[in-house]
Amino acid sequence: MKPTFYITTPIFYVNGAPHIGHAYTMIAADVMARFKRLDGYDVFFLTGTDEHGQKVEKAAIDAGKTPQQFTDEVSAVFRDIAARMNVSNDAFIRTTEPRHYKASQALWENLIEAGHIYLGGYEGWYAIRDEAFYDESELTTNAQGQRVAPTGAPVEFVTEPSYFFRMSAFRDRLVDHIEANPEFIGPAARRNEVLGFLKGGLTDLSISRTSFRWGVPVPGDNAHVMYVWLDALTNYLTALGYPDDEAPDMRFWPADLHLVGKDILRFHAVIWPSLLMAAGLPLPKRVYAHGWWTIEGEKMSKSIGNVIDPRELADTFGADPLRFFLLRETSFGSDGDYSRAALVRRLNVELANDLGNLAQRTLSFVAKNAGGVMPKRGPTTEADSVIATMCSELHDIISPIIDRQDFSIALETIWVAIRAGNAYIDQQAPWTLRKIDPVRMEAVLANLLDLLRVVSTLLQPFMPDSMARMLDQLGVPPGQREFAALATPLPEGTALPPPEGVFPRFVEAA
RNA sequence: GGCGGUGUAGCUCAGCGGUAGAGCAGGGGAAUCAUAAUCCCUUGGUCGGCGGUUCAAAUCCGUCCACCGCUACCA
């Protein structure tokens, strides 16, 4: 039986336009999912939308719609983004689905039975204008002697009844778990932040609200709806069929990887594991917080007006080059900067010149001088072995790198092989061999095609469409494209279709 | 303020105890199969400052400077 692999993106909050950051998380998760599928895993890849909360309720009202109408529309946009980015999610969950209400309420009842929820009062300084609570330390006194929030909004001390989750009781166990499992939180710097945060102790968590209605009702107390994060986090279980232990997809739990943005690591690395421990459920194996993108050196923001719809970039450059750029340009745990010039540079230098041109020069040479079929392999020279060894080891080198989400390093490693391929073809000079040693020429071309096959197979998770086309041209049948198939060389004499450029250079209009 | 991190070639970064590295950018050359793409060679750094440990420090320790992150319920 295949091993399982369950990967999630956060569910995206429907209170705003989707931007490059949303696409980034989806694409990274997609690369993981595709990589694991090709590596023989039974994969469940989940994404979706988070649709509850006061902000959504308000945004709907402002738009003159019911919350349901509003969230239907925005959720569809995120679904479209996933499709346009060529994201291969197995399911798309919405927190407004009936099955999610059922799962959230079941988890709640589970926590009640275990004695980890109690009714208390949520007290704090509330600014009506901001619809937000502020910590006492944030407040200042204005000229009129009023207590005001950092935004300048007057605040008042309010108390509302609220259910609390006894999160404080789980701090020690959580710290022990993080220390015993170094891979539980990545990257390491974030792990340290979480540990530092936990050192200061955990308080109980207010997990219900009475101030608005757009949420999952608290079982047995309809005056309350669940705190949006409680409801949101539960989505990872809902999608598998929780609370039905017999649901076929429940075999995917615990999740192998929750990919999240750095802004929501806390919820996934502290609150979520605490809730799971309280409910007696196994913890996810890893939570990874990636960085954010700036745009042409500036922070992405509506007021600057530099928010980019990833669909526009995909229309201009293609989904695959965009996917490649986002994972190649910057270390996954760090912030990155998108600039059009940088994207075009990656596209032209690495995709068109290095990889695309290597494929094109090799394949067109085979078409013209080797009968358009996989040439005959020959005796191995020293230079051949260097290339062959590099290729045969590539998967095993990449695999643990992918498991750490070091996508840019994985790509750099593959590019070392591609550059070696360009050096090899120049040194071996099949155009010279054609005249003096046609047998050796065939062997050289076969080695190059073998290299291209390894490279395109391993790059499929990053650029699925482009690599499918390249593998077509390399004569690799659709059933021979998983990683395990690399052990079986393409038979000599296999007919190769006429070559066709996969990555045209991008030239800016004048 | 507290905790943590970063500072290495023009740019982005790797190296983290043993005579400074990669990619891109710059310069020179080769080749002409190919998307004028490729390959080879090369310019360039007192590895943030100062002090210490060591036979030996970018690499360990101290200190100073600069920048960044986290510091509880906003998705």
Coordinates of C-alpha atoms (C1' of nucleotides) in Angstrom, one line a residue:
Chain A
M1 CA 0.0 0.0 0.0
K2 CA 1.2 3.5 -0.8
P3 CA 2.3 5.7 2.0
T4 CA 0.0 8.7 2.5
F5 CA 0.8 12.4 2.3
Y6 CA -1.6 15.1 3.4
I7 CA -0.7 18.7 2.6
T8 CA -2.7 21.8 3.1
T9 CA -2.6 25.5 2.4
P10 CA -4.4 27.8 4.7
I11 CA -8.0 28.4 3.8
F12 CA -8.0 31.9 2.4
Y13 CA -9.9 34.6 4.1
V14 CA -12.4 36.0 1.6
N15 CA -12.2 39.5 2.8
G16 CA -10.0 40.9 0.0
A17 CA -8.7 40.5 -3.5
P18 CA -6.4 37.6 -4.1
H19 CA -2.8 38.5 -4.7
I20 CA 0.5 37.0 -5.5
G21 CA 1.0 35.7 -1.9
H22 CA -2.1 33.5 -2.2
A23 CA -0.8 32.0 -5.4
Y24 CA 2.6 31.5 -3.8
T25 CA 1.3 29.3 -1.0
M26 CA -0.9 27.3 -3.4
I27 CA 2.0 26.8 -5.9
A28 CA 4.4 25.7 -3.2
A29 CA 1.9 23.3 -1.8
D30 CA 1.2 22.1 -5.3
V31 CA 4.9 21.4 -5.9
M32 CA 5.0 19.3 -2.7
A33 CA 1.8 17.4 -3.7
R34 CA 3.0 16.7 -7.2
F35 CA 6.5 15.7 -6.1
K36 CA 5.0 13.2 -3.6
R37 CA 2.6 11.8 -6.1
L38 CA 5.5 11.2 -8.5
D39 CA 7.4 9.7 -5.7
G40 CA 4.7 7.1 -5.1
Y41 CA 2.7 8.6 -2.3
D42 CA -1.0 8.6 -2.0
V43 CA -1.5 12.4 -1.7
F44 CA -4.4 14.5 -0.4
F45 CA -3.9 18.1 -1.2
L46 CA -6.3 20.6 0.4
T47 CA -7.0 24.3 -0.1
G48 CA -10.1 26.4 0.3
T49 CA -11.7 29.5 1.7
D50 CA -12.3 30.8 5.2
E51 CA -15.7 32.5 5.1
H52 CA -16.8 33.4 8.6
G53 CA -16.2 36.3 10.9
Q54 CA -17.2 39.9 11.5
K55 CA -15.1 41.3 8.7
V56 CA -16.8 39.1 6.1
E57 CA -20.2 39.9 7.5
K58 CA -19.4 43.6 7.2
A59 CA -17.8 43.4 3.8
A60 CA -20.9 41.6 2.5
I61 CA -23.2 44.3 3.9
D62 CA -21.0 47.0 2.4
A63 CA -21.3 45.2 -0.9
G64 CA -25.1 45.1 -0.6
K65 CA -25.1 41.3 -0.5
T66 CA -25.9 38.6 2.0
P67 CA -22.8 36.9 3.5
Q68 CA -23.6 33.8 1.6
Q69 CA -23.8 35.5 -1.8
F70 CA -20.7 37.4 -1.0
T71 CA -18.7 34.4 0.0
D72 CA -19.9 32.4 -2.9
E73 CA -18.5 35.0 -5.2
V74 CA -15.2 35.5 -3.5
S75 CA -14.6 31.8 -2.9
A76 CA -15.1 31.2 -6.7
V77 CA -12.3 33.7 -7.3
F78 CA -9.9 31.7 -5.2
R79 CA -11.0 28.5 -6.9
D80 CA -10.2 30.2 -10.2
I81 CA -6.8 31.3 -9.0
A82 CA -6.0 27.7 -8.2
A83 CA -7.1 26.5 -11.6
R84 CA -5.2 29.2 -13.4
M85 CA -2.0 28.5 -11.5
N86 CA -2.4 24.8 -12.5
V87 CA -2.8 23.8 -8.9
S88 CA -3.7 20.1 -8.5
N89 CA -5.7 20.3 -5.2
D90 CA -7.7 17.2 -4.5
A91 CA -10.4 19.1 -2.6
F92 CA -11.5 22.7 -2.1
I93 CA -13.1 23.3 1.2
R94 CA -15.4 26.1 2.3
T95 CA -16.1 26.8 5.9
T96 CA -19.7 27.6 5.1
E97 CA -20.4 24.0 4.0
P98 CA -22.8 22.0 6.2
R99 CA -20.1 19.3 6.7
H100 CA -17.8 21.9 8.2
Y101 CA -20.5 23.0 10.7
K102 CA -20.8 19.4 11.7
A103 CA -17.1 18.9 12.1
S104 CA -16.5 22.1 14.0
Q105 CA -19.4 21.4 16.4
A106 CA -18.1 17.9 16.9
L107 CA -14.7 19.1 17.8
W108 CA -16.3 21.6 20.2
E109 CA -18.3 18.8 21.9
N110 CA -15.2 16.7 22.0
L111 CA -13.4 19.5 23.9
I112 CA -16.4 20.0 26.2
E113 CA -16.4 16.3 27.1
A114 CA -12.7 16.3 27.8
G115 CA -13.3 19.2 30.1
H116 CA -11.2 21.8 28.3
I117 CA -13.9 24.4 27.7
Y118 CA -15.5 26.7 30.3
L119 CA -17.7 29.7 30.2
G120 CA -16.1 32.9 31.3
G121 CA -16.1 36.6 30.3
Y122 CA -14.1 38.2 27.6
E123 CA -13.0 41.5 28.9
G124 CA -11.0 44.2 27.2
W125 CA -10.7 47.6 25.8
Y126 CA -12.9 47.7 22.7
A127 CA -12.9 50.4 20.0
I128 CA -16.3 50.5 18.4
R129 CA -14.9 52.4 15.5
D130 CA -12.3 49.8 14.7
E131 CA -14.4 46.9 15.8
A132 CA -11.3 45.6 17.6
F133 CA -10.0 44.9 21.1
Y134 CA -6.8 46.4 22.2
D135 CA -4.4 45.5 24.9
E136 CA -4.1 47.9 27.8
S137 CA -0.4 48.5 27.0
E138 CA -1.3 49.8 23.6
L139 CA -3.6 52.6 24.8
T140 CA -2.8 56.2 25.2
T141 CA -4.7 59.2 26.6
N142 CA -5.7 61.9 24.2
A143 CA -6.0 65.6 24.8
Q144 CA -9.6 65.2 25.9
G145 CA -8.5 62.7 28.6
Q146 CA -10.1 59.8 26.7
R147 CA -8.4 56.4 26.5
V148 CA -7.7 55.8 22.8
A149 CA -6.4 53.0 20.6
P150 CA -3.2 53.4 18.5
T151 CA -5.6 54.3 15.7
G152 CA -6.9 57.2 17.7
A153 CA -10.3 55.5 18.2
P154 CA -11.8 55.9 21.7
V155 CA -12.1 52.7 23.6
E156 CA -14.3 51.5 26.4
F157 CA -13.9 48.6 28.8
V158 CA -16.4 45.9 27.9
T159 CA -17.2 42.5 29.1
E160 CA -19.0 39.9 27.0
P161 CA -19.6 36.3 28.0
S162 CA -17.3 33.9 26.2
Y163 CA -16.3 30.3 26.2
F164 CA -12.7 29.7 26.8
F165 CA -10.4 26.9 25.8
R166 CA -8.0 25.8 28.5
M167 CA -5.0 26.3 26.3
S168 CA -2.7 27.2 29.3
A169 CA -2.9 23.6 30.4
F170 CA -1.1 22.5 27.2
R171 CA 1.9 24.7 27.2
D172 CA 4.4 22.3 28.8
R173 CA 3.4 19.4 26.5
L174 CA 3.6 21.7 23.5
V175 CA 7.1 22.9 24.4
D176 CA 8.2 19.3 25.0
H177 CA 6.8 18.3 21.6
I178 CA 8.5 21.1 19.7
E179 CA 11.8 20.4 21.4
A180 CA 11.6 16.7 20.8
N181 CA 10.6 17.2 17.1
P182 CA 12.9 19.7 15.5
E183 CA 11.2 19.4 12.1
F184 CA 7.8 20.2 13.6
I185 CA 8.1 23.9 12.9
G186 CA 10.1 25.3 10.0
P187 CA 12.1 27.2 9.2
A188 CA 14.3 27.0 12.3
A189 CA 14.2 30.7 13.0
R190 CA 10.4 30.6 13.3
R191 CA 10.6 27.6 15.5
N192 CA 12.8 29.6 17.9
E193 CA 10.3 32.4 17.8
V194 CA 7.5 30.1 18.8
L195 CA 9.5 28.6 21.6
G196 CA 10.4 32.1 22.8
F197 CA 6.8 33.0 22.8
L198 CA 5.8 29.9 24.7
K199 CA 8.4 30.6 27.3
G200 CA 6.3 33.5 28.5
G201 CA 3.4 31.1 29.2
L202 CA 0.1 30.6 27.6
T203 CA -3.2 32.0 28.6
D204 CA -6.6 30.5 27.9
L205 CA -8.2 31.3 24.6
S206 CA -11.5 33.0 24.1
I207 CA -13.2 30.8 21.5
S208 CA -16.7 32.3 21.1
R209 CA -18.3 35.6 20.3
T210 CA -21.7 37.1 20.8
S211 CA -21.1 40.3 19.0
F212 CA -21.9 39.0 15.5
R213 CA -23.8 36.1 14.0
W214 CA -21.8 35.0 10.9
G215 CA -20.1 31.9 12.1
V216 CA -20.6 28.4 13.3
P217 CA -23.1 28.3 16.2
V218 CA -21.8 27.0 19.5
P219 CA -23.5 23.7 20.3
G220 CA -26.1 24.2 23.0
D221 CA -25.7 27.9 23.2
N222 CA -27.0 29.7 20.2
A223 CA -26.1 33.1 21.6
H224 CA -22.5 32.4 20.6
V225 CA -20.7 31.7 17.4
M226 CA -17.3 30.1 17.4
Y227 CA -14.2 32.2 17.2
V228 CA -13.2 32.3 13.6
W229 CA -9.8 30.7 14.1
L230 CA -11.3 27.7 15.9
D231 CA -13.7 27.2 13.0
A232 CA -11.0 27.9 10.4
L233 CA -8.4 25.5 11.8
T234 CA -10.9 22.7 12.0
N235 CA -11.2 22.7 8.2
Y236 CA -8.1 20.5 8.0
L237 CA -10.2 17.8 9.7
T238 CA -13.5 18.5 8.0
A239 CA -12.1 17.8 4.6
L240 CA -11.1 14.3 5.6
G241 CA -14.5 13.4 6.9
Y242 CA -14.1 14.2 10.6
P243 CA -15.8 13.3 13.0
D244 CA -16.5 10.0 11.2
D245 CA -13.5 7.8 12.1
E246 CA -14.6 5.4 9.4
A247 CA -14.5 8.0 6.7
P248 CA -12.0 6.7 4.1
D249 CA -10.0 9.9 3.9
M250 CA -9.4 10.0 7.7
R251 CA -6.4 7.7 7.0
F252 CA -4.6 10.9 5.8
W253 CA -4.6 12.3 9.4
P254 CA -2.4 13.6 10.8
A255 CA -1.4 16.1 8.2
D256 CA 2.2 15.8 6.9
L257 CA 2.5 19.5 6.2
H258 CA 0.6 22.6 6.9
L259 CA 2.0 25.4 4.7
V260 CA 1.2 28.8 6.1
G261 CA 2.3 32.4 5.7
K262 CA 4.5 33.8 8.4
D263 CA 1.7 35.9 9.7
I264 CA -0.4 33.0 10.8
L265 CA 2.3 30.6 12.1
R266 CA 1.1 31.2 15.7
F267 CA -2.3 29.9 15.0
H268 CA -0.9 26.7 13.4
A269 CA 2.0 26.1 15.7
V270 CA 0.4 27.0 19.1
I271 CA -3.4 27.1 19.0
W272 CA -3.9 24.2 16.6
P273 CA -1.6 21.7 18.3
S274 CA -3.1 22.6 21.6
L275 CA -6.6 22.0 20.4
L276 CA -5.6 18.7 18.9
M277 CA -3.9 17.6 22.1
A278 CA -7.0 18.5 24.0
A279 CA -9.2 16.6 21.6
G280 CA -6.9 13.6 21.8
L281 CA -6.0 13.7 18.1
P282 CA -2.5 13.3 16.6
L283 CA -0.5 16.4 15.8
P284 CA 0.5 17.4 12.3
K285 CA 4.0 16.4 11.5
R286 CA 5.2 19.8 10.3
V287 CA 4.1 23.4 10.0
Y288 CA 6.1 25.6 7.7
A289 CA 5.9 29.4 7.5
H290 CA 7.0 30.9 4.3
G291 CA 7.9 34.6 3.7
W292 CA 6.1 37.4 2.0
W293 CA 6.6 39.1 -1.4
T294 CA 7.4 42.7 -1.9
I295 CA 6.6 44.2 -5.3
E296 CA 9.4 46.1 -7.1
G297 CA 11.0 46.7 -3.7
E298 CA 7.9 48.0 -2.0
K299 CA 5.5 46.4 0.4
M300 CA 2.4 45.2 -1.2
S301 CA -0.5 47.3 -0.3
K302 CA -3.8 48.6 -1.6
S303 CA -2.9 52.2 -0.9
I304 CA 0.3 52.0 -3.0
G305 CA -1.8 50.3 -5.6
N306 CA 0.8 47.7 -6.4
V307 CA -1.2 44.6 -5.7
I308 CA -0.7 42.2 -8.5
D309 CA -3.3 39.6 -9.6
P310 CA -1.3 36.4 -10.2
R311 CA -3.7 35.7 -13.1
E312 CA -2.4 38.7 -15.0
L313 CA 1.2 37.5 -14.6
A314 CA 0.2 34.0 -15.8
D315 CA -1.5 35.5 -18.8
T316 CA 1.6 37.5 -19.7
F317 CA 4.4 35.0 -18.9
G318 CA 2.6 31.7 -18.6
A319 CA 1.7 29.8 -15.4
D320 CA 4.8 27.7 -15.5
P321 CA 7.4 30.5 -15.7
L322 CA 5.5 32.3 -12.9
R323 CA 5.6 29.1 -10.7
F324 CA 9.3 28.7 -11.5
F325 CA 10.1 32.3 -10.7
L326 CA 8.3 32.3 -7.3
L327 CA 10.1 29.2 -6.1
R328 CA 13.4 29.9 -7.7
E329 CA 14.0 33.5 -6.9
T330 CA 14.0 33.4 -3.1
S331 CA 14.6 31.1 -0.3
F332 CA 11.2 29.8 0.8
G333 CA 11.4 30.9 4.4
S334 CA 12.5 34.4 3.6
D335 CA 10.8 37.3 2.1
G336 CA 11.2 37.8 -1.7
D337 CA 10.9 40.7 -4.1
Y338 CA 8.9 40.4 -7.3
S339 CA 10.0 42.6 -10.1
R340 CA 9.1 42.2 -13.7
A341 CA 12.8 42.5 -14.7
A342 CA 13.7 39.7 -12.3
L343 CA 11.0 37.5 -13.7
V344 CA 12.0 38.1 -17.3
R345 CA 15.6 37.4 -16.4
R346 CA 14.8 34.1 -14.8
L347 CA 12.6 33.2 -17.7
N348 CA 15.1 34.1 -20.4
V349 CA 18.3 33.0 -18.7
E350 CA 17.3 29.8 -16.9
L351 CA 14.3 28.6 -18.8
A352 CA 14.9 29.8 -22.3
N353 CA 18.7 29.8 -22.6
D354 CA 19.8 27.1 -20.2
L355 CA 17.1 24.5 -20.3
G356 CA 14.9 25.3 -23.3
N357 CA 17.9 25.8 -25.6
L358 CA 19.7 22.7 -24.3
A359 CA 16.6 20.7 -25.2
Q360 CA 16.1 22.4 -28.5
R361 CA 19.7 22.1 -29.7
T362 CA 19.8 18.4 -28.7
L363 CA 16.5 17.4 -30.1
S364 CA 16.8 19.3 -33.4
F365 CA 20.3 17.7 -33.8
V366 CA 18.8 14.3 -33.2
A367 CA 16.0 15.0 -35.6
K368 CA 18.4 16.1 -38.4
N369 CA 21.3 13.8 -37.8
A370 CA 20.1 10.7 -35.9
G371 CA 17.0 9.8 -37.7
G372 CA 14.7 11.4 -35.2
V373 CA 14.8 8.4 -32.8
M374 CA 16.5 7.7 -29.5
P375 CA 20.1 7.1 -30.6
K376 CA 22.2 4.1 -29.7
R377 CA 24.1 4.3 -26.5
G378 CA 27.8 3.4 -26.6
P379 CA 30.9 2.7 -24.4
T380 CA 31.1 5.1 -21.5
T381 CA 33.9 7.7 -21.3
E382 CA 35.0 9.6 -18.2
A383 CA 33.0 12.6 -19.2
D384 CA 29.9 10.5 -19.8
S385 CA 30.1 8.9 -16.3
V386 CA 30.3 12.3 -14.6
I387 CA 27.0 13.2 -16.3
A388 CA 25.4 9.8 -15.8
T389 CA 26.3 9.7 -12.1
M390 CA 25.0 13.2 -11.6
C391 CA 21.7 12.2 -13.2
S392 CA 21.3 8.9 -11.4
E393 CA 21.8 10.7 -8.0
L394 CA 19.7 13.7 -8.7
H395 CA 16.4 12.4 -7.4
D396 CA 17.9 11.2 -4.1
I397 CA 19.7 14.5 -3.6
I398 CA 16.5 16.5 -4.3
S399 CA 14.1 14.5 -2.3
P400 CA 15.3 15.5 1.2
I401 CA 15.7 19.1 0.0
I402 CA 12.0 19.1 -1.0
D403 CA 11.1 17.6 2.3
R404 CA 12.6 20.6 3.9
Q405 CA 10.7 23.0 1.5
D406 CA 14.1 24.3 0.2
F407 CA 12.6 24.8 -3.2
S408 CA 15.2 27.3 -4.5
I409 CA 18.0 24.9 -3.5
A410 CA 16.3 22.0 -5.2
L411 CA 16.0 24.0 -8.4
E412 CA 19.6 25.3 -8.2
T413 CA 20.7 21.6 -7.8
I414 CA 18.8 20.7 -10.9
W415 CA 20.3 23.6 -12.8
V416 CA 23.8 22.4 -12.0
A417 CA 22.9 19.4 -14.1
I418 CA 21.5 21.5 -16.9
R419 CA 24.6 23.7 -17.0
A420 CA 26.7 20.5 -17.0
G421 CA 24.6 19.4 -20.0
N422 CA 25.4 22.5 -21.9
A423 CA 29.1 22.2 -21.1
Y424 CA 29.0 18.5 -22.1
I425 CA 27.5 19.1 -25.5
D426 CA 30.0 21.8 -26.2
Q427 CA 32.9 19.7 -25.2
Q428 CA 31.7 16.6 -27.0
A429 CA 30.7 18.6 -30.1
P430 CA 28.4 16.2 -31.8
W431 CA 28.5 18.5 -34.9
T432 CA 32.1 17.5 -35.2
L433 CA 31.6 13.9 -34.4
R434 CA 29.0 13.7 -37.1
K435 CA 31.8 13.9 -39.7
I436 CA 34.4 11.8 -37.9
D437 CA 32.7 9.4 -35.6
P438 CA 29.0 8.9 -36.1
V439 CA 28.8 6.1 -33.6
R440 CA 30.2 8.2 -30.8
M441 CA 27.9 11.1 -31.9
E442 CA 25.0 8.8 -31.3
A443 CA 26.2 7.9 -27.8
V444 CA 26.7 11.6 -26.9
L445 CA 23.2 12.4 -28.0
A446 CA 21.8 9.5 -26.1
N447 CA 23.5 10.7 -23.0
L448 CA 22.1 14.2 -23.5
L449 CA 18.6 12.8 -24.0
D450 CA 19.0 10.8 -20.8
L451 CA 20.0 13.9 -18.9
L452 CA 17.1 15.9 -20.3
R453 CA 14.7 13.1 -19.4
V454 CA 15.9 13.1 -15.8
V455 CA 15.7 16.8 -15.5
S456 CA 12.3 17.2 -17.0
T457 CA 10.9 14.3 -14.9
L458 CA 12.1 16.0 -11.7
L459 CA 10.9 19.4 -12.8
Q460 CA 7.4 18.2 -13.4
P461 CA 6.2 19.3 -10.0
F462 CA 7.4 22.9 -10.7
M463 CA 6.3 23.3 -14.3
P464 CA 3.8 20.5 -15.0
D465 CA 2.6 21.7 -18.5
S466 CA 6.0 22.6 -19.9
M467 CA 7.6 19.5 -18.7
A468 CA 4.7 17.4 -20.1
R469 CA 5.5 18.9 -23.5
M470 CA 9.2 18.3 -23.0
L471 CA 8.7 14.7 -22.0
D472 CA 6.5 14.3 -25.1
Q473 CA 9.3 15.4 -27.3
L474 CA 11.7 13.2 -25.5
G475 CA 9.5 10.2 -26.3
V476 CA 8.7 9.3 -22.7
P477 CA 5.2 7.8 -22.6
P478 CA 2.8 9.2 -20.1
G479 CA 2.9 6.1 -18.0
Q480 CA 6.7 6.4 -17.6
R481 CA 6.9 9.8 -16.0
E482 CA 7.0 9.0 -12.3
F483 CA 10.3 9.1 -10.5
A484 CA 10.6 5.3 -10.2
A485 CA 10.5 5.1 -14.0
L486 CA 13.8 6.9 -14.3
A487 CA 15.5 3.5 -13.5
T488 CA 14.3 2.3 -16.8
P489 CA 16.2 4.0 -19.7
L490 CA 14.3 5.0 -22.8
P491 CA 14.7 2.2 -25.4
E492 CA 17.0 3.0 -28.3
G493 CA 15.1 3.5 -31.5
T494 CA 12.1 5.1 -29.8
A495 CA 10.6 7.6 -32.3
L496 CA 10.8 11.2 -31.2
P497 CA 8.3 13.8 -32.3
P498 CA 9.5 16.9 -34.2
P499 CA 11.1 19.3 -31.6
E500 CA 9.4 22.5 -30.7
G501 CA 10.6 25.2 -28.4
V502 CA 9.1 24.9 -24.9
F503 CA 10.3 28.2 -23.4
P504 CA 10.4 31.1 -25.9
R505 CA 12.4 34.1 -24.8
F506 CA 10.3 36.9 -23.5
V507 CA 11.0 40.2 -25.3
E508 CA 9.5 43.3 -23.9
A509 CA 7.4 45.3 -26.4
A510 CA 9.3 48.4 -27.5
Chain B
rG1 C1' 13.0 47.2 27.0
rG2 C1' 13.4 41.6 26.5
rC3 C1' 14.4 37.3 23.2
rG4 C1' 16.3 35.8 18.4
rG5 C1' 18.4 36.7 13.6
rU6 C1' 21.3 39.0 9.8
rG7 C1' 25.7 42.0 8.0
rU8 C1' 30.8 37.9 2.7
rA9 C1' 32.5 40.4 -4.9
rG10 C1' 28.3 45.8 -8.3
rC11 C1' 23.4 42.6 -7.1
rU12 C1' 21.2 38.0 -4.8
rC13 C1' 23.3 34.7 -1.6
rA14 C1' 26.3 29.8 -0.1
rG15 C1' 30.3 28.6 3.2
rC16 C1' 30.3 28.5 9.6
rG17 C1' 38.0 26.2 12.4
rG18 C1' 42.5 24.8 8.0
rU19 C1' 45.5 29.2 2.3
rA20 C1' 37.9 33.4 0.1
rG21 C1' 32.9 30.5 -3.3
rA22 C1' 28.2 30.2 -6.9
rG23 C1' 24.6 32.6 -10.0
rC24 C1' 23.6 37.2 -12.3
rA25 C1' 26.1 41.7 -14.0
rG26 C1' 31.3 43.5 -16.2
rG27 C1' 35.9 42.2 -19.5
rG28 C1' 38.5 38.7 -23.1
rG29 C1' 38.4 34.4 -26.1
rA30 C1' 36.3 29.9 -28.6
rA31 C1' 32.6 27.4 -31.1
rU32 C1' 28.6 27.7 -34.8
rC33 C1' 24.4 22.1 -33.3
rA34 C1' 20.6 25.6 -31.1
rU35 C1' 15.5 30.0 -29.0
rA36 C1' 22.4 35.4 -31.2
rA37 C1' 21.3 30.7 -27.3
rU38 C1' 26.2 28.0 -25.5
rC39 C1' 31.3 26.9 -23.7
rC40 C1' 36.1 28.5 -21.7
rC41 C1' 39.1 32.1 -19.2
rU42 C1' 38.9 36.5 -16.4
rU43 C1' 38.3 41.6 -13.4
rG44 C1' 36.4 42.2 -8.5
rG45 C1' 36.1 41.2 -1.5
rU46 C1' 41.6 43.5 4.4
rC47 C1' 34.1 38.0 4.8
rG48 C1' 30.2 45.3 9.3
rG49 C1' 34.1 47.8 13.3
rC50 C1' 37.3 46.7 17.5
rG51 C1' 39.4 43.2 20.9
rG52 C1' 40.2 38.0 22.5
rU53 C1' 40.8 32.3 22.2
rU54 C1' 43.8 29.1 18.8
rC55 C1' 49.5 26.6 15.4
rA56 C1' 45.3 28.4 12.3
rA57 C1' 38.9 32.5 12.4
rA58 C1' 34.5 34.7 7.5
rU59 C1' 33.9 30.3 10.7
rC60 C1' 34.5 30.2 18.3
rC61 C1' 34.1 34.2 22.5
rG62 C1' 33.3 39.4 24.0
rU63 C1' 32.0 44.2 22.6
rC64 C1' 30.2 48.2 19.5
rC65 C1' 27.5 49.8 15.0
rA66 C1' 23.6 49.0 11.3
rC67 C1' 19.3 46.4 9.6
rC68 C1' 15.3 42.7 10.4
rG69 C1' 11.9 39.3 13.1
rC70 C1' 9.0 38.0 17.5
rU71 C1' 7.1 40.2 22.0
rA72 C1' -1.0 36.6 22.8
rC73 C1' -6.3 36.1 20.8
rC74 C1' -6.7 41.4 13.4
rA75 C1' -7.4 35.5 8.7

